[in-house]
Short mmCIF file of C-alpha atoms in Angstrom, two decimals:
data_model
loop_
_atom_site.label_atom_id
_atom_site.label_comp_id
_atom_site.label_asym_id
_atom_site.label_seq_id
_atom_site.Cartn_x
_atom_site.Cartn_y
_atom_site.Cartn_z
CA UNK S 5 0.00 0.00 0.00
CA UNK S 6 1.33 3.48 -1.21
CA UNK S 7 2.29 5.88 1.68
CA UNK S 8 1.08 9.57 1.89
CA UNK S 9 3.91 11.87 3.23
CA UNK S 10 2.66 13.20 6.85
CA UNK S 11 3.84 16.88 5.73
CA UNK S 12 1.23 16.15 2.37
CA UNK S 13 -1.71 16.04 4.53
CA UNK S 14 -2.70 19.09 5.59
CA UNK S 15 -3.60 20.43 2.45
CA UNK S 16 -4.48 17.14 0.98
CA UNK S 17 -7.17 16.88 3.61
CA UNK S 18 -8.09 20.42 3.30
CA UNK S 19 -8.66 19.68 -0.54
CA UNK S 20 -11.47 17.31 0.41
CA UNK S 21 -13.18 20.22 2.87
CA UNK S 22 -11.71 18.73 5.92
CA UNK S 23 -9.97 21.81 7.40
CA UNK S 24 -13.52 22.82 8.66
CA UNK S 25 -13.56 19.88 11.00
CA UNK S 26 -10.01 19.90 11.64
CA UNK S 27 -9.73 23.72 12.33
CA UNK S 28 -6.47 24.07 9.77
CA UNK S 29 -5.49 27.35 8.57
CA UNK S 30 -2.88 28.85 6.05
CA UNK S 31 -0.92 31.10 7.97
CA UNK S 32 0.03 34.00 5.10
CA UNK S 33 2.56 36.22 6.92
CA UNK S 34 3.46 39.78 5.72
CA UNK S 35 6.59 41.00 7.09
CA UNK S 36 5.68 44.61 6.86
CA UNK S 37 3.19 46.96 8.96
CA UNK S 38 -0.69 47.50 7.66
CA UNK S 39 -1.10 49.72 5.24
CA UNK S 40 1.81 48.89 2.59
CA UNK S 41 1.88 47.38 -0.43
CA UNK S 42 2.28 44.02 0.51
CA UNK S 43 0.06 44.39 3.07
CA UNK S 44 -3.08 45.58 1.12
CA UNK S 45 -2.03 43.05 -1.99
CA UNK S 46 -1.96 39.88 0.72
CA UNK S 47 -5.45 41.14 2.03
CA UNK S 48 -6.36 41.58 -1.71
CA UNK S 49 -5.59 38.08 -2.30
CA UNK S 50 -6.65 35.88 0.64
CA UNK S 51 -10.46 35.77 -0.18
CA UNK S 52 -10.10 34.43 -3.54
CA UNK S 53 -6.78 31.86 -2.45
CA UNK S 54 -9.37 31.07 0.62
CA UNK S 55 -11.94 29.51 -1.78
CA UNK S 56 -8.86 28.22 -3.91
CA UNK S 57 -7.49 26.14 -1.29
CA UNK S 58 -10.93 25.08 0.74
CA UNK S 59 -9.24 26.84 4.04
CA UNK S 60 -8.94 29.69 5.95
CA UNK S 61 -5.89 31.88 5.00
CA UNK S 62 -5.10 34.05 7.79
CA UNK S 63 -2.73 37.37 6.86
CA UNK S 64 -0.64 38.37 9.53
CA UNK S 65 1.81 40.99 10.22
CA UNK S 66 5.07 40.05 11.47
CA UNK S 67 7.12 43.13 10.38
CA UNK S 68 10.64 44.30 12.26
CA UNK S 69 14.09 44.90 10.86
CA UNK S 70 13.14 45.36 7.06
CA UNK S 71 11.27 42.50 6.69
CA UNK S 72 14.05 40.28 8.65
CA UNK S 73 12.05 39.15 11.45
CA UNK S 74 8.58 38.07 9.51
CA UNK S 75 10.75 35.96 6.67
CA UNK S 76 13.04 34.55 9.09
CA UNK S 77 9.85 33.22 10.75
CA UNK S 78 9.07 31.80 7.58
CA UNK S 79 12.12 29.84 6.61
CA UNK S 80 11.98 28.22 10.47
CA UNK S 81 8.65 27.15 9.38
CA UNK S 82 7.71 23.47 9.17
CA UNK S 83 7.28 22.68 5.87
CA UNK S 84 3.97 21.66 5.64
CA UNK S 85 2.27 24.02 3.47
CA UNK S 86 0.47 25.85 6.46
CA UNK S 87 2.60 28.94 6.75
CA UNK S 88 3.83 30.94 3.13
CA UNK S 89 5.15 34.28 3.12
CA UNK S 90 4.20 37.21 0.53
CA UNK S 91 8.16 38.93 0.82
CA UNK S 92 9.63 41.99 -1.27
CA UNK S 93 12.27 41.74 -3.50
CA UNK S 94 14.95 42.71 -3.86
CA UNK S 95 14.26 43.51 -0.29
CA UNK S 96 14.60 40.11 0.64
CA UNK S 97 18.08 39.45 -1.53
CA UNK S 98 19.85 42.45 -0.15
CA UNK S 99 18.87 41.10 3.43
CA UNK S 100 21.42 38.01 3.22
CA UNK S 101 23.58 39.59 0.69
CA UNK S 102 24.51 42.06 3.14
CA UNK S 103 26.69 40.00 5.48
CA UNK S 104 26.29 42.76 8.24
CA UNK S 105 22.62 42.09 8.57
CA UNK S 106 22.97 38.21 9.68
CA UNK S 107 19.90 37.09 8.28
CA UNK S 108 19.59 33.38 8.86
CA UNK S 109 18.75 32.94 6.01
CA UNK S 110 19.04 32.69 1.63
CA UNK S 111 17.34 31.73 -1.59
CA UNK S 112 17.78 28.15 -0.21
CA UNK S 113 15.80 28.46 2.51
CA UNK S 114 12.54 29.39 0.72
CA UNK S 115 10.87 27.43 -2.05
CA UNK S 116 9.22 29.82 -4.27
CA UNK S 117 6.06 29.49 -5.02
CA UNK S 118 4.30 32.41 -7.42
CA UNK S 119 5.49 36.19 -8.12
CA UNK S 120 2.40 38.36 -7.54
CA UNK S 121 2.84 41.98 -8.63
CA UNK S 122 6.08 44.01 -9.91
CA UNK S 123 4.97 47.94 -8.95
CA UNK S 124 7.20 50.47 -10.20
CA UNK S 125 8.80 52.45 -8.29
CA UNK S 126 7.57 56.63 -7.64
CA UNK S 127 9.29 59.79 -6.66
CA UNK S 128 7.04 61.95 -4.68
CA UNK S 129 6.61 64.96 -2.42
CA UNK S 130 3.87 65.99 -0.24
CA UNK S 131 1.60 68.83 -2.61
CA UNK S 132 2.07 71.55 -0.20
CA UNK S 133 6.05 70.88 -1.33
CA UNK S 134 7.63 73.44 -4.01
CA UNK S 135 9.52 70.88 -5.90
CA UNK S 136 7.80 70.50 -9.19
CA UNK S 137 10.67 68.09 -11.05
CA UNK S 138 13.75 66.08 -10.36
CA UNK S 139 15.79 68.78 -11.19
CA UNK S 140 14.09 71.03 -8.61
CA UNK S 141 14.63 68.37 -5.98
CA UNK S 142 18.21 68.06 -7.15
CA UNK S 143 18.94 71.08 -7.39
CA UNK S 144 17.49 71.32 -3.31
CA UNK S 145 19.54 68.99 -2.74
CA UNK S 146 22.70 70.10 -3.84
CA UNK S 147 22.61 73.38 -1.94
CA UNK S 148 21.77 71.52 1.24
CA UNK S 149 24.40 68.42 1.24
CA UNK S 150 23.41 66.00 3.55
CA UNK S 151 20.54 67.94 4.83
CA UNK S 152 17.50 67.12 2.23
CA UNK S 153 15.72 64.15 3.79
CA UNK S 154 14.60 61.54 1.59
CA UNK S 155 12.95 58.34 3.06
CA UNK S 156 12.69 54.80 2.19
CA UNK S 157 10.73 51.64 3.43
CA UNK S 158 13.93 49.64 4.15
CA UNK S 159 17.45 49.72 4.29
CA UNK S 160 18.49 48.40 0.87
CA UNK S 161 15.07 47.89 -0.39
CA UNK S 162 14.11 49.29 -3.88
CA UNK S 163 13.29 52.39 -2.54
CA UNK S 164 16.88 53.15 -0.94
CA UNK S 165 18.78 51.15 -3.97
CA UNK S 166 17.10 54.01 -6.38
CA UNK S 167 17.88 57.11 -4.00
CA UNK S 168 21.67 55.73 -3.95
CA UNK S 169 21.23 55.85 -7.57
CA UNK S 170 20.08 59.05 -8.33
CA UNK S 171 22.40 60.81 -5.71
CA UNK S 172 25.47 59.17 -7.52
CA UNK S 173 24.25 60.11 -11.23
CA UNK S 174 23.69 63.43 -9.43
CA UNK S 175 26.80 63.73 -7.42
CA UNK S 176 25.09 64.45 -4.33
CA UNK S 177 24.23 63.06 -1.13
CA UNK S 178 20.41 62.69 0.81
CA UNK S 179 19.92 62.52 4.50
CA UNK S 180 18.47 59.20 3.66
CA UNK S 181 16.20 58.42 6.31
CA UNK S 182 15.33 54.47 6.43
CA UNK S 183 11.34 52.97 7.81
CA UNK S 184 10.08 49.51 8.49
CA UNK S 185 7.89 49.22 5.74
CA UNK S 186 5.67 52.14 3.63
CA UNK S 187 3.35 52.53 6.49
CA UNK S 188 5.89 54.49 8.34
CA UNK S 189 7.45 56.22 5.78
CA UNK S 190 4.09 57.37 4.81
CA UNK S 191 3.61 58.44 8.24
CA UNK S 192 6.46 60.32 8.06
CA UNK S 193 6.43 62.15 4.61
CA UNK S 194 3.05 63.43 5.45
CA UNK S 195 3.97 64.59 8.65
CA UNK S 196 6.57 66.72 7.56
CA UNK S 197 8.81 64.62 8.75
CA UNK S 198 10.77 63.92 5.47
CA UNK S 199 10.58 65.61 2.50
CA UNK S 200 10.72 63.48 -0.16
CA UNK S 201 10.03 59.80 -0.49
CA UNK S 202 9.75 56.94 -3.07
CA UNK S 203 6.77 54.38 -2.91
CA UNK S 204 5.65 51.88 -5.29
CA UNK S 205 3.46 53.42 -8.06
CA UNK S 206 0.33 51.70 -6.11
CA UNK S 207 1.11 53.79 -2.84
CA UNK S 208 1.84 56.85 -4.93
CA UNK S 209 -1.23 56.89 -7.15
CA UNK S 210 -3.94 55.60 -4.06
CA UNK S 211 -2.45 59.17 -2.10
CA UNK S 212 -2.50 61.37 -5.46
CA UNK S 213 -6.40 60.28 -5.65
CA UNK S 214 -6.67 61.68 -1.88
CA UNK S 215 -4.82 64.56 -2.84
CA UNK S 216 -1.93 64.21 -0.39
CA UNK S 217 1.18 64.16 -2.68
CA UNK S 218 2.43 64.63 -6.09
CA UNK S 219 4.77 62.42 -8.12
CA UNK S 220 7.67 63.94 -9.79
CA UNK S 221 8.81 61.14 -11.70
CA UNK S 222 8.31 57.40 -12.43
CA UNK S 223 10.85 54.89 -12.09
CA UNK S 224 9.88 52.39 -15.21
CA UNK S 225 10.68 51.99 -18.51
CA UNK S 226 7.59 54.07 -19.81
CA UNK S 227 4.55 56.45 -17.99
CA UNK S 228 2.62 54.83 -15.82
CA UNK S 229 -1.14 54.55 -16.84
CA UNK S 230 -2.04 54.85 -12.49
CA UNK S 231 0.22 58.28 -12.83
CA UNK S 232 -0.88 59.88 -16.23
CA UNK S 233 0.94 62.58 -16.79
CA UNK S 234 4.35 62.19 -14.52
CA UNK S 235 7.44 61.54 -16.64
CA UNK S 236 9.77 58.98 -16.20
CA UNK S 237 13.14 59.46 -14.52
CA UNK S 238 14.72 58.59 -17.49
CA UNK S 239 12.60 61.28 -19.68
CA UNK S 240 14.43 63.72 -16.72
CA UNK S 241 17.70 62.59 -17.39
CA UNK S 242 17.98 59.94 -15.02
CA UNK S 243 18.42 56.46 -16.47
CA UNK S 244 16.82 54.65 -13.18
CA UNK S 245 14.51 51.41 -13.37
CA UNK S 246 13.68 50.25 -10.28
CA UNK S 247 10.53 49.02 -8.28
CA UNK S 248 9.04 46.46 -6.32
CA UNK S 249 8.12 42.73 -6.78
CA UNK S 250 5.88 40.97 -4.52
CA UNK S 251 5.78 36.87 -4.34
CA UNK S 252 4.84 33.96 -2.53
CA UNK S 253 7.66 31.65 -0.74
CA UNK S 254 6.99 28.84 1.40
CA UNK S 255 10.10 27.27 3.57
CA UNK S 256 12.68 25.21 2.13
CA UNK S 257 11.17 21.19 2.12
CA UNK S 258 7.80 21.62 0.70
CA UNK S 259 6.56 17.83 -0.46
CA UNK S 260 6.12 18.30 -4.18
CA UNK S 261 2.59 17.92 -3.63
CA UNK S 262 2.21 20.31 -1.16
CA UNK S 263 3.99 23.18 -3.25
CA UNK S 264 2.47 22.09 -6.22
CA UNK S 265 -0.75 22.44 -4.83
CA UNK S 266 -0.13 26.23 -2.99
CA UNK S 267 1.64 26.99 -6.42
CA UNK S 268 -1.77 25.69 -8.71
CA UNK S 269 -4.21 27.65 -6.20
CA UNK S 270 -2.22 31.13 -6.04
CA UNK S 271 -2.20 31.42 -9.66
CA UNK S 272 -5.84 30.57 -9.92
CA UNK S 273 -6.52 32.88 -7.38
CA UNK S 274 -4.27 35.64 -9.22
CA UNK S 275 -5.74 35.09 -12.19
CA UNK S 276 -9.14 34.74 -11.48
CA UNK S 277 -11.32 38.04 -12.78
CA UNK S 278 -12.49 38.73 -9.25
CA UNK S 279 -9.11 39.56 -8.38
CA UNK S 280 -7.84 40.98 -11.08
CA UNK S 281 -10.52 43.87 -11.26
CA UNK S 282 -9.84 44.46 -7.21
CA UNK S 283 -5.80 45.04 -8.03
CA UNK S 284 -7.02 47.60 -10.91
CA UNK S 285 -9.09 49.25 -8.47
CA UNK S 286 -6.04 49.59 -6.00
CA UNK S 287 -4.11 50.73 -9.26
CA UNK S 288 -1.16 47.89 -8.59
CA UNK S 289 -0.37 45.87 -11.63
CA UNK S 290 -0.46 41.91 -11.77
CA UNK S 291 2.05 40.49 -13.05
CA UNK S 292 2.28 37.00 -12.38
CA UNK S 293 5.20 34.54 -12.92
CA UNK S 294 4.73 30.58 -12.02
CA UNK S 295 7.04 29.45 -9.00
CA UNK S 296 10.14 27.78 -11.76
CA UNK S 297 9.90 31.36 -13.69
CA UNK S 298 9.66 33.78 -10.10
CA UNK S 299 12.77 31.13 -9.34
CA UNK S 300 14.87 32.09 -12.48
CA UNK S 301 14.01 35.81 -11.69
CA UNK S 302 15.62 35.29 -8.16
CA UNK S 303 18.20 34.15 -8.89
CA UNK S 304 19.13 36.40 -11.74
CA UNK S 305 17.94 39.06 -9.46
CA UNK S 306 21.22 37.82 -6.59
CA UNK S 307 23.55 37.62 -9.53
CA UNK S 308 22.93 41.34 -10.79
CA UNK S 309 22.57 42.63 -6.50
CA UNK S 310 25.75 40.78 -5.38
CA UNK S 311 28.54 43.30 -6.49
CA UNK S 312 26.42 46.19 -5.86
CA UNK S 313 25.75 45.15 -2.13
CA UNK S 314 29.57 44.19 -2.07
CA UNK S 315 30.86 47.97 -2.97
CA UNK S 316 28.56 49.40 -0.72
CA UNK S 317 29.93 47.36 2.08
CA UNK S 318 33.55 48.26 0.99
CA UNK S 319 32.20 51.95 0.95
CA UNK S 320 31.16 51.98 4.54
CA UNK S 321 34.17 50.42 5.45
CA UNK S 322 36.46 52.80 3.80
CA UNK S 323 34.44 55.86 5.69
#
């Protein structure tokens, strides 16, 4: 008689609407505050993977240290397809890459499962600010070296990795002012706090429709369709790219069954039209990979980040 792995059966039983009886859940952590990106796309998601999977998916925050703490958690997870993560990269490559941080952890430790959303990146201001353009805020900063505070939502997240950019091509240098997540940063921008941030095009456009900020420029390839209107960084003179990807990961070990199945039910859930008209709504573009093509993107993504991470660390050094 052919034996069922004991990891399998959580979600094989759940298949067959046992997890009512049972009381099983899928644990879907965020490692960020509420009110983020990843945050409000996990929320967006769980109804639809709920009805997917035949179980209750539960979305909790477990943010702390740049998203250290809540995928950390993840990777000491028992691999039994109850507890997934929806991480940030390259938020989550630059955390090991960066030997300083100690993570715990690396691409091995996850299995990847689905990428969700890529959101470009924004450049924006609060619209009581005078900055109109890049070059105004360059030209700000310039006269005030080291002074001009520009946040982020993590050390060596997207969000910092363009500011180093632009103050390089510029030849100038931010008081770069790092948050645990948008929420914060958010906080902060609109409080005066900072005075210049960069968000993920689905941040940026949800607070232009509130009339709390303006974007001065678009990190992508082309104009955003959320941002009509705001130019590129590129268009400026500033040949950045940069914004933020959003995927599922389980821990390292899944039972092919088990991933397979958390893989088959995230993309039906991403795909499904119920979904994809709520992520138009909240202006944040799908753009789904399966787990073997979000894989090849990760690791492309550590080959392009490792010397880049590696200078900066000689750079503090040498200071």
């Amino acid at each position: 008689m052919r034996r069922r792995s004991v990891l399998a059966l959580p979600l094989l039983l759940s298949a067959r609407g046992a997890s009512a009886q049972d009381g099983r859940r899928l644990e879907l952590i965020v490692p960020y505050p509420p009110g983020g990106g990843n945050d409000i796309g996990a929320r967006a998601l769980a109804p639809v993977l709920e009805r997917e999977l035949g179980m209750a998916v539960v979305v909790l925050n477990r943010p702390g240290a740049g998203s250290q703490i809540g995928m950390a958690q993840v990777a000491r997870a028992r691999p039994d397809g109850l507890t997934i993560a929806y991480g940030l990269w390259p938020q989550t490559t630059t955390l090991y890459l960066d030997a300083s941080r100690q993570a715990g952890f690396t691409r091995d430790s996850f299995t990847p499962l689905a990428l969700h959303v890529t959101d470009p990146g924004a450049i924006v201001v609060r619209t009581d600010s005078p900055l109109r353009s890049l070059a105004d805020m360059v030209a700000t900063a310039r006269a005030r070296p080291d002074d001009f505070r520009m946040s982020d939502n993590g050390q060596l997240g997207h969000e910092h990795l363009a500011s180093i950019q632009l103050q390089r091509m510029a030849g100038l240098r931010f008081n770069q002012v790092h948050f645990n997540g948008a929420g914060p940063a958010l906080t902060a921008l609109l409080g005066g706090q900072t005075e210049a941030a960069i968000f993920a095009v689905g941040t940026a456009s949800a607070q232009m429709r509130q009339g709390t900020m303006r974007a001065l420029a678009v990190l992508s390839d082309s104009e955003s369709p959320f941002l009509p209107g705001v130019p590129t960084a590129r268009a400026q003179g500033f040949d950045i790219v940069a914004g933020s990807t959003r995927a599922f990961v389980g821990p390292a070990g899944l039972p092919p069954e088990v991933r397979d199945r958390l893989a088959g039910a995230l993309e039906r859930a991403i795909r499904s039209p119920e979904h994809e008209e709520r992520m138009r709504a909240l202006s944040i573009p799908i753009t789904f990979r399966n787990a073997e093509a979000f894989a090849a993107y990760w690791a492309e993504e550590e080959r392009v980040l490792r010397p880049l991470i590696e200078s900066l660390a000689r750079d503090a050094r040498s200071q």
